[in-house]
Tab-separated table of C-alpha atoms in Angstrom:
chain	number	residue	atom	x	y	z
W	1	MET	CA	-132.235	211.474	182.856
W	2	LEU	CA	-135.732	210.076	183.542
W	3	LYS	CA	-135.756	208.452	180.112
W	4	GLU	CA	-132.475	206.702	180.999
W	5	LEU	CA	-133.736	205.581	184.422
W	6	PHE	CA	-136.949	204.190	182.982
W	7	SER	CA	-135.637	202.577	179.810
W	8	ILE	CA	-137.040	199.102	179.156
W	9	PRO	CA	-133.761	197.301	180.020
W	10	ASN	CA	-133.494	199.225	183.292
W	11	LEU	CA	-137.127	198.463	184.153
W	12	ILE	CA	-136.313	194.784	183.632
W	13	GLY	CA	-133.339	195.246	185.967
W	14	TYR	CA	-135.631	196.720	188.643
W	15	PHE	CA	-137.950	193.742	188.143
W	16	ARG	CA	-135.016	191.376	188.778
W	17	VAL	CA	-134.223	193.168	192.039
W	18	LEU	CA	-137.867	193.021	193.142
W	19	MET	CA	-138.036	189.292	192.357
W	20	LEU	CA	-135.104	188.482	194.674
W	21	PRO	CA	-137.013	188.694	197.981
W	22	VAL	CA	-139.901	186.786	196.385
W	23	PHE	CA	-137.490	183.999	195.432
W	24	LEU	CA	-135.798	184.061	198.860
W	25	VAL	CA	-139.089	183.733	200.764
W	26	ASN	CA	-140.382	180.985	198.471
W	27	TYR	CA	-137.132	179.026	198.600
W	28	ASN	CA	-136.793	179.398	202.367
W	29	ARG	CA	-140.350	178.118	202.907
W	30	ALA	CA	-140.054	175.265	200.384
W	31	GLU	CA	-140.368	171.767	201.789
W	32	THR	CA	-141.940	169.730	198.996
W	33	ALA	CA	-140.655	168.998	195.518
W	34	ALA	CA	-143.400	171.208	194.077
W	35	GLU	CA	-142.384	174.129	196.311
W	36	PHE	CA	-138.733	173.736	195.309
W	37	ALA	CA	-139.833	173.620	191.661
W	38	ALA	CA	-141.776	176.865	192.113
W	39	ALA	CA	-138.707	178.531	193.655
W	40	PHE	CA	-136.609	177.197	190.785
W	41	LEU	CA	-139.045	178.682	188.246
W	42	LEU	CA	-138.732	182.078	189.954
W	43	LEU	CA	-134.972	181.765	189.610
W	44	VAL	CA	-135.323	180.898	185.914
W	45	VAL	CA	-137.415	184.064	185.444
W	46	ILE	CA	-134.683	186.108	187.172
W	47	PHE	CA	-131.982	184.593	184.942
W	48	LEU	CA	-134.002	184.964	181.738
W	49	SER	CA	-134.816	188.589	182.549
W	50	ASP	CA	-131.063	189.214	182.870
W	51	ALA	CA	-130.509	187.873	179.367
W	52	LEU	CA	-133.526	189.785	178.074
W	53	ASP	CA	-132.475	193.188	179.409
W	54	GLY	CA	-129.034	192.872	177.830
W	55	TYR	CA	-130.479	191.713	174.526
W	56	ILE	CA	-132.974	194.594	174.369
W	57	ALA	CA	-130.351	197.153	175.405
W	58	ARG	CA	-127.963	196.105	172.631
W	59	LYS	CA	-130.491	195.295	169.899
W	60	TYR	CA	-132.501	198.512	170.278
W	61	ASP	CA	-129.595	200.797	171.231
W	62	MET	CA	-130.920	201.332	174.753
W	63	VAL	CA	-127.593	200.955	176.554
W	64	THR	CA	-127.407	203.642	179.241
W	65	ASN	CA	-124.690	204.713	181.647
W	66	PHE	CA	-127.032	203.937	184.529
W	67	GLY	CA	-127.740	200.511	183.041
W	68	LYS	CA	-123.991	199.821	182.885
W	69	ILE	CA	-123.970	200.227	186.666
W	70	LEU	CA	-127.383	198.680	187.408
W	71	ASP	CA	-126.757	195.404	185.569
W	72	PRO	CA	-123.558	194.296	187.363
W	73	VAL	CA	-124.899	195.511	190.720
W	74	THR	CA	-128.049	193.478	190.120
W	75	ASP	CA	-125.920	190.468	189.125
W	76	LYS	CA	-124.107	190.696	192.467
W	77	LEU	CA	-127.399	191.105	194.327
W	78	VAL	CA	-128.614	187.917	192.624
W	79	GLN	CA	-125.424	186.086	193.630
W	80	GLY	CA	-125.648	187.376	197.193
W	81	THR	CA	-129.327	186.439	197.478
W	82	LEU	CA	-128.641	182.932	196.206
W	83	ALA	CA	-125.755	182.559	198.649
W	84	LEU	CA	-128.017	183.782	201.459
W	85	ALA	CA	-130.686	181.272	200.435
W	86	VAL	CA	-128.108	178.486	200.667
W	87	ALA	CA	-126.786	179.825	203.987
W	88	LEU	CA	-130.263	179.614	205.495
W	89	ARG	CA	-130.191	175.838	204.872
W	90	HIS	CA	-126.437	175.097	205.050
W	91	PRO	CA	-124.859	176.810	208.097
W	92	ARG	CA	-121.294	176.492	206.739
W	93	MET	CA	-122.301	178.677	203.799
W	94	TRP	CA	-122.031	181.696	206.104
W	95	VAL	CA	-118.226	181.467	205.807
W	96	PHE	CA	-118.541	181.776	202.033
W	97	LEU	CA	-121.069	184.589	202.380
W	98	VAL	CA	-118.641	186.623	204.519
W	99	VAL	CA	-115.791	186.063	202.019
W	100	PHE	CA	-118.125	186.980	199.143
W	101	LEU	CA	-119.311	190.197	200.842
W	102	LEU	CA	-115.769	191.281	201.749
W	103	LYS	CA	-114.562	190.703	198.188
W	104	GLU	CA	-117.529	192.552	196.692
W	105	ALA	CA	-117.076	195.463	199.115
W	106	TYR	CA	-113.419	195.672	198.054
W	107	MET	CA	-114.403	195.501	194.371
W	108	GLY	CA	-116.990	198.244	194.856
W	109	ILE	CA	-114.521	200.543	196.613
W	110	MET	CA	-111.852	199.937	193.969
W	111	GLY	CA	-114.387	200.436	191.186
W	112	LEU	CA	-115.346	203.822	192.606
W	113	TYR	CA	-111.691	204.766	193.071
W	114	LEU	CA	-110.752	203.731	189.532
W	115	MET	CA	-113.726	205.596	188.088
W	116	ARG	CA	-112.537	208.687	189.940
W	117	VAL	CA	-108.906	208.509	188.841
W	118	LYS	CA	-109.229	206.920	185.387
W	119	LYS	CA	-112.785	207.870	184.434
W	120	ALA	CA	-113.282	204.351	183.013
W	121	LEU	CA	-113.334	200.761	184.173
W	122	ASN	CA	-111.692	197.895	182.333
W	123	GLY	CA	-114.498	195.417	182.994
W	124	ALA	CA	-114.245	191.952	184.449
W	125	GLN	CA	-110.985	190.071	184.110
W	126	TRP	CA	-110.834	186.374	183.145
W	127	TYR	CA	-110.396	185.275	186.765
W	128	GLY	CA	-113.448	187.300	187.791
W	129	LYS	CA	-115.528	185.608	185.113
W	130	ILE	CA	-114.302	182.161	186.162
W	131	CYS	CA	-115.081	183.019	189.778
W	132	THR	CA	-118.605	184.122	188.894
W	133	ALA	CA	-119.244	180.954	186.869
W	134	ALA	CA	-117.826	178.668	189.583
W	135	VAL	CA	-119.775	180.385	192.352
W	136	ASP	CA	-123.003	180.364	190.334
W	137	ALA	CA	-122.600	176.649	189.586
W	138	GLY	CA	-121.748	175.814	193.192
W	139	VAL	CA	-124.643	177.809	194.589
W	140	LEU	CA	-127.110	176.269	192.148
W	141	ILE	CA	-125.928	172.757	193.040
W	142	LEU	CA	-126.306	173.528	196.740
W	143	LEU	CA	-129.674	175.216	196.232
W	144	PHE	CA	-131.283	172.404	194.329
W	145	GLY	CA	-129.339	169.384	195.562
W	146	PRO	CA	-131.283	168.537	198.693
W	147	GLY	CA	-130.087	165.513	200.588
W	148	MET	CA	-126.530	165.924	199.321
W	149	PRO	CA	-123.962	164.288	201.621
W	150	GLU	CA	-122.348	166.770	203.995
W	151	ALA	CA	-118.854	165.973	202.691
W	152	ALA	CA	-119.944	166.859	199.139
W	153	SER	CA	-121.570	170.152	200.155
W	154	ASN	CA	-118.518	171.039	202.257
W	155	GLY	CA	-116.277	170.276	199.281
W	156	ILE	CA	-118.328	172.544	197.020
W	157	LEU	CA	-118.181	175.311	199.645
W	158	ALA	CA	-114.410	174.906	199.960
W	159	VAL	CA	-113.980	175.228	196.188
W	160	MET	CA	-116.228	178.311	196.113
W	161	ILE	CA	-114.264	179.968	198.934
W	162	ALA	CA	-110.940	179.131	197.262
W	163	VAL	CA	-112.111	180.567	193.927
W	164	GLU	CA	-113.362	183.760	195.633
W	165	LEU	CA	-110.035	184.193	197.459
W	166	PHE	CA	-108.046	183.501	194.279
W	167	SER	CA	-110.100	186.051	192.354
W	168	ALA	CA	-109.747	188.623	195.147
W	169	GLY	CA	-105.979	188.118	195.201
W	170	MET	CA	-105.713	188.455	191.427
W	171	TYR	CA	-107.823	191.636	191.449
W	172	LEU	CA	-105.676	193.052	194.258
W	173	LYS	CA	-102.558	192.408	192.166
W	174	PHE	CA	-104.279	193.920	189.101
W	175	HIS	CA	-105.362	197.042	191.006
W	176	ILE	CA	-101.921	197.538	192.546
W	177	GLY	CA	-100.496	197.433	189.008
W	178	ILE	CA	-102.964	200.085	187.834
W	179	ILE	CA	-102.171	202.342	190.797
W	180	ARG	CA	-98.408	201.954	190.314
W	181	LYS	CA	-98.713	202.720	186.593
W	182	LYS	CA	-100.808	205.801	187.331
W	183	ARG	CA	-98.273	207.059	189.891
W	184	GLN	CA	-95.399	206.418	187.483
W	185	THR	CA	-97.185	208.338	184.723
W	186	GLU	CA	-97.890	211.255	187.074
W	187	SER	CA	-94.255	211.263	188.202
W	188	GLU	CA	-93.005	211.325	184.599
W	189	GLU	CA	-95.422	214.153	183.716
W	190	LYS	CA	-94.064	216.286	186.582
W	191	ARG	CA	-90.519	216.061	185.231
């Protein structure tokens, strides 16, 4: 178990988590172009380390069950930290942050439930991947687009909220289908 916890890909994942508060403090304190550039470089390191841990895990057969949990949790922590960074400078971002946290709480609860009843997860659906890409793009634009007109930033926030709600609704429909199918199978087995 210790070998799994301290595999190189998982150590890189821990590094990513530890870099998040460093990024958040640096970004929140940034006022000059050089300070924003330094915060951006920290973010690049976080993103590159994500690619690196996955590459090492697959290339050197270091994929672990713990890593399968750590990586997506870390991805969501990165997204949440970036959204928080934006919210500290754009007050309307708090609406998105609440929607994001509610959706992720729901996804976490359903993930645990599905692991318990099915013993396996299906992975992200297409609408989840689109949501992640849209939110990442929107957050990055808001993070590093200082001086953007308020109407433009509000439009980006509206799109991000809409995509989160769409994804949440699609996952709800997907999960209801899984639960119904499971109940139907159990009912047929009892006959």
